[in-house]
Amino acid sequence: MRHLLLLLTLLLSPLAGAQEGYIGPTPQAGHANGGVEPAMVPAARPELVVGELTTPRFRILYTARSEGAARQLATTIESVRDTFVGVLGRDWPGVTELRVGVDRGEFEALALPGGEPPGWAVALAYPEHRIVLLNALTMAGPEGQVTLRHELAHVALGQLGKRWPRWFQEGFAQNVTGENFSMTHYTALFHAVTQEKVFHFEHLSEDWPDRPSDVELAYAQSAAFVAWLSARHGPEGMGRLVDEVATGQPFEQAFGKAFRASLLVEELDWREGLAARYGWLPLTTSTSLLWLGATGLVLAAYVRRRQQKAANLAEMEAQEAAEDAAMRAAFEAELAQQRQQQELVPLSPPPADEGTPETADTAATTEWYESSASHGPEFEDDEEAPPRPSKPTVH
């Protein structure tokens, strides 16, 4: 499944080597890393601290606003420390102090005099002092446990030995935090192996690369090499390495005594297996490629079908719009024609027809009444007057 996700990422993301725009792991924690820590002089407890919680191997100082986070931390911190013993085979001595505050202001107020945290840091370790600064807001987030383990890793190495090489510090820290199992690291190593650009660890002992892609590779191969050493030699071998480094010997000399092989020999053995673990071989010799091919075909068919469906829908909408426009044009033309005809033909009543029966009958009736009126006086007192003729009928 990991190979499947990796190959899918490689095919879908335009990565020519490593992402040049990527700036490497986001700085979330600060530590000495070979730098200068504040002087080992007694320091007063910060005024902001209002309480303290203790466990067998930790002392937790908290502010008024961070008490809840501190109490939650006290319930899990001992089990977190036990994981370090499983990797290193040794536990560091003494009680470690955790200072917990809320927001940037409290975080900086809890720092040691002369050891102000960098502006980008959300946690800070003073390995020689066995002190870690934590921001409760960061601890509540998804990366809170990763940040805590990363800081404790630097405290552990600082207490168990001196002058650890940079690659071992970063590789060990990523192993105890689980960061070594990230797809980003796998991709960085994949590109480095296929392009034959894996660093030699002697070049990562003190200095660290500047280019973003090289920084990511340095973190990735450091985590992978430490994981390989831990699996190869177990907690017993790692414990012997810690004991040898604790005597003050140079790291490479302690490495040779602990593992009975030089750093160069172990590195060459590790490099021989890189192609099998991070090259094309594990991708092409597993069923992952088959599943990926099938997945790619399904995705391609799905995308093609969506595009065709969208094109057909757009064509139908365009056709309907054209038909609606044509119907509106025809209707408007018909209305215009009707208006034009009404303007050309006057709306006047038709002429009367003199030959109609109603007109003739009316004229005859009028004439009869006129005739009767003209003769009326002659027969007014004449009892013998002849009877009026009946109303003439026009046939």
PDB file of N, CA and C in Angstrom, residues 79-178:
ATOM      1  N   SER A  79       5.215   7.310  29.996  1.00  0.00           N
ATOM      2  CA  SER A  79       5.157   6.313  28.917  1.00  0.00           C
ATOM      3  C   SER A  79       5.888   6.805  27.674  1.00  0.00           C
ATOM      4  N   VAL A  80       5.867   8.113  27.441  1.00  0.00           N
ATOM      5  CA  VAL A  80       6.611   8.670  26.312  1.00  0.00           C
ATOM      6  C   VAL A  80       8.105   8.425  26.499  1.00  0.00           C
ATOM      7  N   ARG A  81       8.576   8.624  27.706  1.00  0.00           N
ATOM      8  CA  ARG A  81      10.006   8.422  27.960  1.00  0.00           C
ATOM      9  C   ARG A  81      10.405   6.968  27.805  1.00  0.00           C
ATOM     10  N   ASP A  82       9.511   6.053  28.101  1.00  0.00           N
ATOM     11  CA  ASP A  82       9.838   4.633  27.967  1.00  0.00           C
ATOM     12  C   ASP A  82      10.165   4.251  26.525  1.00  0.00           C
ATOM     13  N   THR A  83       9.574   4.939  25.554  1.00  0.00           N
ATOM     14  CA  THR A  83       9.855   4.607  24.145  1.00  0.00           C
ATOM     15  C   THR A  83      11.303   4.902  23.786  1.00  0.00           C
ATOM     16  N   PHE A  84      11.906   5.859  24.448  1.00  0.00           N
ATOM     17  CA  PHE A  84      13.305   6.175  24.169  1.00  0.00           C
ATOM     18  C   PHE A  84      14.212   5.022  24.597  1.00  0.00           C
ATOM     19  N   VAL A  85      13.883   4.395  25.700  1.00  0.00           N
ATOM     20  CA  VAL A  85      14.674   3.263  26.174  1.00  0.00           C
ATOM     21  C   VAL A  85      14.614   2.118  25.174  1.00  0.00           C
ATOM     22  N   GLY A  86      13.458   1.954  24.539  1.00  0.00           N
ATOM     23  CA  GLY A  86      13.309   0.892  23.560  1.00  0.00           C
ATOM     24  C   GLY A  86      14.165   1.088  22.330  1.00  0.00           C
ATOM     25  N   VAL A  87      14.490   2.329  22.000  1.00  0.00           N
ATOM     26  CA  VAL A  87      15.323   2.607  20.823  1.00  0.00           C
ATOM     27  C   VAL A  87      16.793   2.681  21.189  1.00  0.00           C
ATOM     28  N   LEU A  88      17.101   3.437  22.223  1.00  0.00           N
ATOM     29  CA  LEU A  88      18.501   3.640  22.613  1.00  0.00           C
ATOM     30  C   LEU A  88      19.043   2.538  23.510  1.00  0.00           C
ATOM     31  N   GLY A  89      18.170   1.827  24.166  1.00  0.00           N
ATOM     32  CA  GLY A  89      18.644   0.824  25.114  1.00  0.00           C
ATOM     33  C   GLY A  89      19.151   1.410  26.420  1.00  0.00           C
ATOM     34  N   ARG A  90      19.023   2.720  26.599  1.00  0.00           N
ATOM     35  CA  ARG A  90      19.471   3.402  27.806  1.00  0.00           C
ATOM     36  C   ARG A  90      18.494   4.529  28.123  1.00  0.00           C
ATOM     37  N   ASP A  91      18.417   4.867  29.409  1.00  0.00           N
ATOM     38  CA  ASP A  91      17.625   6.007  29.843  1.00  0.00           C
ATOM     39  C   ASP A  91      18.572   7.079  30.350  1.00  0.00           C
ATOM     40  N   TRP A  92      18.247   8.326  30.098  1.00  0.00           N
ATOM     41  CA  TRP A  92      19.136   9.393  30.577  1.00  0.00           C
ATOM     42  C   TRP A  92      18.890   9.651  32.069  1.00  0.00           C
ATOM     43  N   PRO A  93      19.868  10.138  32.759  1.00  0.00           N
ATOM     44  CA  PRO A  93      19.760  10.270  34.217  1.00  0.00           C
ATOM     45  C   PRO A  93      18.975  11.502  34.634  1.00  0.00           C
ATOM     46  N   GLY A  94      18.613  11.524  35.902  1.00  0.00           N
ATOM     47  CA  GLY A  94      18.045  12.705  36.526  1.00  0.00           C
ATOM     48  C   GLY A  94      16.598  12.978  36.159  1.00  0.00           C
ATOM     49  N   VAL A  95      16.100  14.091  36.709  1.00  0.00           N
ATOM     50  CA  VAL A  95      14.723  14.554  36.490  1.00  0.00           C
ATOM     51  C   VAL A  95      14.747  15.666  35.446  1.00  0.00           C
ATOM     52  N   THR A  96      13.897  15.528  34.465  1.00  0.00           N
ATOM     53  CA  THR A  96      13.800  16.531  33.392  1.00  0.00           C
ATOM     54  C   THR A  96      12.679  17.499  33.717  1.00  0.00           C
ATOM     55  N   GLU A  97      12.943  18.779  33.510  1.00  0.00           N
ATOM     56  CA  GLU A  97      11.952  19.820  33.815  1.00  0.00           C
ATOM     57  C   GLU A  97      11.243  20.268  32.549  1.00  0.00           C
ATOM     58  N   LEU A  98       9.933  20.261  32.599  1.00  0.00           N
ATOM     59  CA  LEU A  98       9.103  20.741  31.499  1.00  0.00           C
ATOM     60  C   LEU A  98       8.407  22.027  31.938  1.00  0.00           C
ATOM     61  N   ARG A  99       8.589  23.091  31.188  1.00  0.00           N
ATOM     62  CA  ARG A  99       7.943  24.371  31.495  1.00  0.00           C
ATOM     63  C   ARG A  99       6.848  24.620  30.460  1.00  0.00           C
ATOM     64  N   VAL A 100       5.622  24.747  30.936  1.00  0.00           N
ATOM     65  CA  VAL A 100       4.464  24.846  30.048  1.00  0.00           C
ATOM     66  C   VAL A 100       3.810  26.209  30.227  1.00  0.00           C
ATOM     67  N   GLY A 101       3.634  26.910  29.124  1.00  0.00           N
ATOM     68  CA  GLY A 101       2.933  28.192  29.125  1.00  0.00           C
ATOM     69  C   GLY A 101       1.919  28.247  28.005  1.00  0.00           C
ATOM     70  N   VAL A 102       1.173  29.315  27.959  1.00  0.00           N
ATOM     71  CA  VAL A 102       0.163  29.507  26.915  1.00  0.00           C
ATOM     72  C   VAL A 102       0.515  30.762  26.133  1.00  0.00           C
ATOM     73  N   ASP A 103       0.507  30.683  24.843  1.00  0.00           N
ATOM     74  CA  ASP A 103       0.789  31.741  23.868  1.00  0.00           C
ATOM     75  C   ASP A 103       2.268  32.116  23.873  1.00  0.00           C
ATOM     76  N   ARG A 104       2.613  32.974  22.928  1.00  0.00           N
ATOM     77  CA  ARG A 104       4.011  33.314  22.715  1.00  0.00           C
ATOM     78  C   ARG A 104       4.619  34.068  23.897  1.00  0.00           C
ATOM     79  N   GLY A 105       3.839  34.939  24.508  1.00  0.00           N
ATOM     80  CA  GLY A 105       4.362  35.726  25.608  1.00  0.00           C
ATOM     81  C   GLY A 105       4.814  34.867  26.777  1.00  0.00           C
ATOM     82  N   GLU A 106       3.971  33.933  27.205  1.00  0.00           N
ATOM     83  CA  GLU A 106       4.338  33.058  28.316  1.00  0.00           C
ATOM     84  C   GLU A 106       5.472  32.114  27.920  1.00  0.00           C
ATOM     85  N   PHE A 107       5.461  31.650  26.689  1.00  0.00           N
ATOM     86  CA  PHE A 107       6.508  30.749  26.214  1.00  0.00           C
ATOM     87  C   PHE A 107       7.887  31.412  26.339  1.00  0.00           C
ATOM     88  N   GLU A 108       8.006  32.651  25.924  1.00  0.00           N
ATOM     89  CA  GLU A 108       9.285  33.352  26.004  1.00  0.00           C
ATOM     90  C   GLU A 108       9.632  33.714  27.447  1.00  0.00           C
ATOM     91  N   ALA A 109       8.613  33.986  28.273  1.00  0.00           N
ATOM     92  CA  ALA A 109       8.884  34.352  29.664  1.00  0.00           C
ATOM     93  C   ALA A 109       9.436  33.180  30.472  1.00  0.00           C
ATOM     94  N   LEU A 110       9.212  31.958  30.016  1.00  0.00           N
ATOM     95  CA  LEU A 110       9.696  30.770  30.729  1.00  0.00           C
ATOM     96  C   LEU A 110      11.099  30.358  30.307  1.00  0.00           C
ATOM     97  N   ALA A 111      11.681  31.046  29.338  1.00  0.00           N
ATOM     98  CA  ALA A 111      13.005  30.675  28.836  1.00  0.00           C
ATOM     99  C   ALA A 111      14.092  30.975  29.872  1.00  0.00           C
ATOM    100  N   LEU A 112      15.227  30.282  29.730  1.00  0.00           N
ATOM    101  CA  LEU A 112      16.384  30.526  30.598  1.00  0.00           C
ATOM    102  C   LEU A 112      17.039  31.854  30.209  1.00  0.00           C
ATOM    103  N   PRO A 113      17.576  32.566  31.143  1.00  0.00           N
ATOM    104  CA  PRO A 113      18.296  33.812  30.818  1.00  0.00           C
ATOM    105  C   PRO A 113      19.444  33.536  29.849  1.00  0.00           C
ATOM    106  N   GLY A 114      19.458  34.268  28.764  1.00  0.00           N
ATOM    107  CA  GLY A 114      20.474  34.057  27.740  1.00  0.00           C
ATOM    108  C   GLY A 114      20.135  32.970  26.748  1.00  0.00           C
ATOM    109  N   GLY A 115      18.980  32.362  26.873  1.00  0.00           N
ATOM    110  CA  GLY A 115      18.585  31.288  25.962  1.00  0.00           C
ATOM    111  C   GLY A 115      17.223  31.530  25.359  1.00  0.00           C
ATOM    112  N   GLU A 116      17.003  32.754  24.865  1.00  0.00           N
ATOM    113  CA  GLU A 116      15.704  33.107  24.289  1.00  0.00           C
ATOM    114  C   GLU A 116      15.408  32.223  23.071  1.00  0.00           C
ATOM    115  N   PRO A 117      14.172  31.771  22.935  1.00  0.00           N
ATOM    116  CA  PRO A 117      13.829  30.897  21.801  1.00  0.00           C
ATOM    117  C   PRO A 117      13.790  31.670  20.492  1.00  0.00           C
ATOM    118  N   PRO A 118      14.159  31.042  19.397  1.00  0.00           N
ATOM    119  CA  PRO A 118      14.038  31.685  18.077  1.00  0.00           C
ATOM    120  C   PRO A 118      12.592  32.031  17.769  1.00  0.00           C
ATOM    121  N   GLY A 119      12.412  32.971  16.866  1.00  0.00           N
ATOM    122  CA  GLY A 119      11.055  33.407  16.549  1.00  0.00           C
ATOM    123  C   GLY A 119      10.191  32.326  15.940  1.00  0.00           C
ATOM    124  N   TRP A 120      10.798  31.334  15.272  1.00  0.00           N
ATOM    125  CA  TRP A 120      10.002  30.293  14.615  1.00  0.00           C
ATOM    126  C   TRP A 120       9.699  29.108  15.528  1.00  0.00           C
ATOM    127  N   ALA A 121      10.370  29.026  16.681  1.00  0.00           N
ATOM    128  CA  ALA A 121      10.260  27.840  17.524  1.00  0.00           C
ATOM    129  C   ALA A 121       8.965  27.847  18.326  1.00  0.00           C
ATOM    130  N   VAL A 122       8.336  26.683  18.419  1.00  0.00           N
ATOM    131  CA  VAL A 122       7.157  26.505  19.268  1.00  0.00           C
ATOM    132  C   VAL A 122       7.484  25.627  20.465  1.00  0.00           C
ATOM    133  N   ALA A 123       8.730  25.159  20.529  1.00  0.00           N
ATOM    134  CA  ALA A 123       9.236  24.404  21.670  1.00  0.00           C
ATOM    135  C   ALA A 123      10.749  24.569  21.663  1.00  0.00           C
ATOM    136  N   LEU A 124      11.362  24.412  22.820  1.00  0.00           N
ATOM    137  CA  LEU A 124      12.804  24.631  22.918  1.00  0.00           C
ATOM    138  C   LEU A 124      13.385  23.717  23.986  1.00  0.00           C
ATOM    139  N   ALA A 125      14.502  23.080  23.636  1.00  0.00           N
ATOM    140  CA  ALA A 125      15.175  22.179  24.573  1.00  0.00           C
ATOM    141  C   ALA A 125      16.537  22.743  24.961  1.00  0.00           C
ATOM    142  N   TYR A 126      16.854  22.620  26.231  1.00  0.00           N
ATOM    143  CA  TYR A 126      18.194  22.907  26.748  1.00  0.00           C
ATOM    144  C   TYR A 126      18.752  21.569  27.239  1.00  0.00           C
ATOM    145  N   PRO A 127      19.392  20.791  26.354  1.00  0.00           N
ATOM    146  CA  PRO A 127      19.800  19.433  26.730  1.00  0.00           C
ATOM    147  C   PRO A 127      20.687  19.361  27.965  1.00  0.00           C
ATOM    148  N   GLU A 128      21.663  20.256  28.078  1.00  0.00           N
ATOM    149  CA  GLU A 128      22.574  20.173  29.216  1.00  0.00           C
ATOM    150  C   GLU A 128      21.864  20.507  30.530  1.00  0.00           C
ATOM    151  N   HIS A 129      20.821  21.331  30.455  1.00  0.00           N
ATOM    152  CA  HIS A 129      20.085  21.719  31.658  1.00  0.00           C
ATOM    153  C   HIS A 129      18.933  20.759  31.971  1.00  0.00           C
ATOM    154  N   ARG A 130      18.622  19.854  31.034  1.00  0.00           N
ATOM    155  CA  ARG A 130      17.457  18.961  31.164  1.00  0.00           C
ATOM    156  C   ARG A 130      16.171  19.772  31.336  1.00  0.00           C
ATOM    157  N   ILE A 131      16.019  20.781  30.509  1.00  0.00           N
ATOM    158  CA  ILE A 131      14.842  21.641  30.556  1.00  0.00           C
ATOM    159  C   ILE A 131      14.243  21.740  29.145  1.00  0.00           C
ATOM    160  N   VAL A 132      12.918  21.673  29.065  1.00  0.00           N
ATOM    161  CA  VAL A 132      12.195  21.805  27.800  1.00  0.00           C
ATOM    162  C   VAL A 132      11.097  22.838  27.979  1.00  0.00           C
ATOM    163  N   LEU A 133      11.008  23.786  27.047  1.00  0.00           N
ATOM    164  CA  LEU A 133       9.912  24.758  27.025  1.00  0.00           C
ATOM    165  C   LEU A 133       8.832  24.272  26.069  1.00  0.00           C
ATOM    166  N   LEU A 134       7.581  24.364  26.494  1.00  0.00           N
ATOM    167  CA  LEU A 134       6.459  23.917  25.674  1.00  0.00           C
ATOM    168  C   LEU A 134       5.367  24.974  25.657  1.00  0.00           C
ATOM    169  N   ASN A 135       4.722  25.110  24.512  1.00  0.00           N
ATOM    170  CA  ASN A 135       3.566  25.984  24.365  1.00  0.00           C
ATOM    171  C   ASN A 135       2.315  25.118  24.414  1.00  0.00           C
ATOM    172  N   ALA A 136       1.451  25.360  25.382  1.00  0.00           N
ATOM    173  CA  ALA A 136       0.258  24.521  25.549  1.00  0.00           C
ATOM    174  C   ALA A 136      -0.632  24.547  24.315  1.00  0.00           C
ATOM    175  N   LEU A 137      -0.644  25.660  23.596  1.00  0.00           N
ATOM    176  CA  LEU A 137      -1.460  25.735  22.381  1.00  0.00           C
ATOM    177  C   LEU A 137      -0.942  24.768  21.321  1.00  0.00           C
ATOM    178  N   THR A 138       0.368  24.644  21.231  1.00  0.00           N
ATOM    179  CA  THR A 138       0.955  23.698  20.285  1.00  0.00           C
ATOM    180  C   THR A 138       0.713  22.258  20.724  1.00  0.00           C
ATOM    181  N   MET A 139       0.802  22.007  22.013  1.00  0.00           N
ATOM    182  CA  MET A 139       0.604  20.655  22.515  1.00  0.00           C
ATOM    183  C   MET A 139      -0.802  20.150  22.259  1.00  0.00           C
ATOM    184  N   ALA A 140      -1.751  21.063  22.186  1.00  0.00           N
ATOM    185  CA  ALA A 140      -3.142  20.666  21.946  1.00  0.00           C
ATOM    186  C   ALA A 140      -3.390  20.316  20.488  1.00  0.00           C
ATOM    187  N   GLY A 141      -2.473  20.675  19.582  1.00  0.00           N
ATOM    188  CA  GLY A 141      -2.653  20.409  18.168  1.00  0.00           C
ATOM    189  C   GLY A 141      -2.233  19.004  17.778  1.00  0.00           C
ATOM    190  N   PRO A 142      -2.432  18.652  16.499  1.00  0.00           N
ATOM    191  CA  PRO A 142      -2.105  17.298  16.038  1.00  0.00           C
ATOM    192  C   PRO A 142      -0.612  16.986  16.089  1.00  0.00           C
ATOM    193  N   GLU A 143       0.258  18.006  16.041  1.00  0.00           N
ATOM    194  CA  GLU A 143       1.695  17.787  16.060  1.00  0.00           C
ATOM    195  C   GLU A 143       2.279  17.921  17.466  1.00  0.00           C
ATOM    196  N   GLY A 144       1.429  18.052  18.466  1.00  0.00           N
ATOM    197  CA  GLY A 144       1.920  18.285  19.821  1.00  0.00           C
ATOM    198  C   GLY A 144       2.834  17.185  20.326  1.00  0.00           C
ATOM    199  N   GLN A 145       2.430  15.922  20.175  1.00  0.00           N
ATOM    200  CA  GLN A 145       3.237  14.814  20.656  1.00  0.00           C
ATOM    201  C   GLN A 145       4.543  14.671  19.877  1.00  0.00           C
ATOM    202  N   VAL A 146       4.490  14.978  18.574  1.00  0.00           N
ATOM    203  CA  VAL A 146       5.716  14.921  17.769  1.00  0.00           C
ATOM    204  C   VAL A 146       6.723  15.942  18.275  1.00  0.00           C
ATOM    205  N   THR A 147       6.243  17.148  18.557  1.00  0.00           N
ATOM    206  CA  THR A 147       7.127  18.202  19.064  1.00  0.00           C
ATOM    207  C   THR A 147       7.731  17.813  20.406  1.00  0.00           C
ATOM    208  N   LEU A 148       6.906  17.285  21.290  1.00  0.00           N
ATOM    209  CA  LEU A 148       7.400  16.887  22.609  1.00  0.00           C
ATOM    210  C   LEU A 148       8.477  15.814  22.491  1.00  0.00           C
ATOM    211  N   ARG A 149       8.231  14.770  21.718  1.00  0.00           N
ATOM    212  CA  ARG A 149       9.198  13.684  21.567  1.00  0.00           C
ATOM    213  C   ARG A 149      10.486  14.176  20.914  1.00  0.00           C
ATOM    214  N   HIS A 150      10.345  15.085  19.968  1.00  0.00           N
ATOM    215  CA  HIS A 150      11.529  15.613  19.298  1.00  0.00           C
ATOM    216  C   HIS A 150      12.431  16.336  20.300  1.00  0.00           C
ATOM    217  N   GLU A 151      11.835  17.132  21.158  1.00  0.00           N
ATOM    218  CA  GLU A 151      12.629  17.858  22.156  1.00  0.00           C
ATOM    219  C   GLU A 151      13.255  16.916  23.175  1.00  0.00           C
ATOM    220  N   LEU A 152      12.506  15.930  23.606  1.00  0.00           N
ATOM    221  CA  LEU A 152      13.060  14.972  24.562  1.00  0.00           C
ATOM    222  C   LEU A 152      14.199  14.160  23.948  1.00  0.00           C
ATOM    223  N   ALA A 153      14.143  13.947  22.635  1.00  0.00           N
ATOM    224  CA  ALA A 153      15.233  13.218  21.984  1.00  0.00           C
ATOM    225  C   ALA A 153      16.546  13.981  22.121  1.00  0.00           C
ATOM    226  N   HIS A 154      16.478  15.293  21.969  1.00  0.00           N
ATOM    227  CA  HIS A 154      17.703  16.080  22.098  1.00  0.00           C
ATOM    228  C   HIS A 154      18.173  16.146  23.552  1.00  0.00           C
ATOM    229  N   VAL A 155      17.235  16.143  24.487  1.00  0.00           N
ATOM    230  CA  VAL A 155      17.632  16.089  25.900  1.00  0.00           C
ATOM    231  C   VAL A 155      18.310  14.757  26.186  1.00  0.00           C
ATOM    232  N   ALA A 156      17.744  13.669  25.667  1.00  0.00           N
ATOM    233  CA  ALA A 156      18.314  12.341  25.912  1.00  0.00           C
ATOM    234  C   ALA A 156      19.739  12.261  25.393  1.00  0.00           C
ATOM    235  N   LEU A 157      19.964  12.678  24.143  1.00  0.00           N
ATOM    236  CA  LEU A 157      21.310  12.594  23.576  1.00  0.00           C
ATOM    237  C   LEU A 157      22.264  13.537  24.295  1.00  0.00           C
ATOM    238  N   GLY A 158      21.762  14.705  24.667  1.00  0.00           N
ATOM    239  CA  GLY A 158      22.613  15.636  25.380  1.00  0.00           C
ATOM    240  C   GLY A 158      23.046  15.126  26.738  1.00  0.00           C
ATOM    241  N   GLN A 159      22.206  14.337  27.366  1.00  0.00           N
ATOM    242  CA  GLN A 159      22.529  13.792  28.680  1.00  0.00           C
ATOM    243  C   GLN A 159      23.344  12.505  28.599  1.00  0.00           C
ATOM    244  N   LEU A 160      23.179  11.746  27.520  1.00  0.00           N
ATOM    245  CA  LEU A 160      23.854  10.454  27.410  1.00  0.00           C
ATOM    246  C   LEU A 160      25.237  10.555  26.779  1.00  0.00           C
ATOM    247  N   GLY A 161      25.506  11.631  26.102  1.00  0.00           N
ATOM    248  CA  GLY A 161      26.811  11.749  25.460  1.00  0.00           C
ATOM    249  C   GLY A 161      27.019  13.144  24.916  1.00  0.00           C
ATOM    250  N   LYS A 162      28.230  13.388  24.402  1.00  0.00           N
ATOM    251  CA  LYS A 162      28.563  14.689  23.849  1.00  0.00           C
ATOM    252  C   LYS A 162      28.972  14.519  22.386  1.00  0.00           C
ATOM    253  N   ARG A 163      28.824  15.591  21.667  1.00  0.00           N
ATOM    254  CA  ARG A 163      29.296  15.679  20.291  1.00  0.00           C
ATOM    255  C   ARG A 163      28.722  14.567  19.415  1.00  0.00           C
ATOM    256  N   TRP A 164      27.426  14.391  19.466  1.00  0.00           N
ATOM    257  CA  TRP A 164      26.761  13.498  18.521  1.00  0.00           C
ATOM    258  C   TRP A 164      26.758  14.162  17.147  1.00  0.00           C
ATOM    259  N   PRO A 165      26.985  13.425  16.077  1.00  0.00           N
ATOM    260  CA  PRO A 165      26.914  14.031  14.740  1.00  0.00           C
ATOM    261  C   PRO A 165      25.492  14.491  14.438  1.00  0.00           C
ATOM    262  N   ARG A 166      25.397  15.463  13.603  1.00  0.00           N
ATOM    263  CA  ARG A 166      24.092  16.050  13.294  1.00  0.00           C
ATOM    264  C   ARG A 166      23.146  15.008  12.710  1.00  0.00           C
ATOM    265  N   TRP A 167      23.642  14.153  11.818  1.00  0.00           N
ATOM    266  CA  TRP A 167      22.757  13.185  11.184  1.00  0.00           C
ATOM    267  C   TRP A 167      22.180  12.201  12.201  1.00  0.00           C
ATOM    268  N   PHE A 168      22.975  11.843  13.242  1.00  0.00           N
ATOM    269  CA  PHE A 168      22.467  10.908  14.238  1.00  0.00           C
ATOM    270  C   PHE A 168      21.421  11.583  15.128  1.00  0.00           C
ATOM    271  N   GLN A 169      21.658  12.829  15.491  1.00  0.00           N
ATOM    272  CA  GLN A 169      20.676  13.546  16.298  1.00  0.00           C
ATOM    273  C   GLN A 169      19.329  13.622  15.587  1.00  0.00           C
ATOM    274  N   GLU A 170      19.355  14.057  14.332  1.00  0.00           N
ATOM    275  CA  GLU A 170      18.091  14.218  13.593  1.00  0.00           C
ATOM    276  C   GLU A 170      17.463  12.867  13.274  1.00  0.00           C
ATOM    277  N   GLY A 171      18.279  11.882  12.935  1.00  0.00           N
ATOM    278  CA  GLY A 171      17.739  10.558  12.629  1.00  0.00           C
ATOM    279  C   GLY A 171      17.101   9.911  13.830  1.00  0.00           C
ATOM    280  N   PHE A 172      17.755  10.013  14.991  1.00  0.00           N
ATOM    281  CA  PHE A 172      17.189   9.442  16.211  1.00  0.00           C
ATOM    282  C   PHE A 172      15.897  10.159  16.601  1.00  0.00           C
ATOM    283  N   ALA A 173      15.898  11.486  16.526  1.00  0.00           N
ATOM    284  CA  ALA A 173      14.701  12.247  16.890  1.00  0.00           C
ATOM    285  C   ALA A 173      13.511  11.863  16.017  1.00  0.00           C
ATOM    286  N   GLN A 174      13.746  11.663  14.743  1.00  0.00           N
ATOM    287  CA  GLN A 174      12.645  11.298  13.849  1.00  0.00           C
ATOM    288  C   GLN A 174      12.171   9.876  14.088  1.00  0.00           C
ATOM    289  N   ASN A 175      13.049   9.010  14.525  1.00  0.00           N
ATOM    290  CA  ASN A 175      12.638   7.631  14.802  1.00  0.00           C
ATOM    291  C   ASN A 175      11.764   7.539  16.044  1.00  0.00           C
ATOM    292  N   VAL A 176      12.080   8.298  17.074  1.00  0.00           N
ATOM    293  CA  VAL A 176      11.267   8.217  18.291  1.00  0.00           C
ATOM    294  C   VAL A 176       9.963   8.994  18.142  1.00  0.00           C
ATOM    295  N   THR A 177       9.878   9.869  17.139  1.00  0.00           N
ATOM    296  CA  THR A 177       8.627  10.607  16.915  1.00  0.00           C
ATOM    297  C   THR A 177       7.765   9.968  15.837  1.00  0.00           C
ATOM    298  N   GLY A 178       8.316   9.018  15.096  1.00  0.00           N
ATOM    299  CA  GLY A 178       7.552   8.395  14.019  1.00  0.00           C
ATOM    300  C   GLY A 178       7.611   9.148  12.715  1.00  0.00           C
TER     301      GLY A 178
END
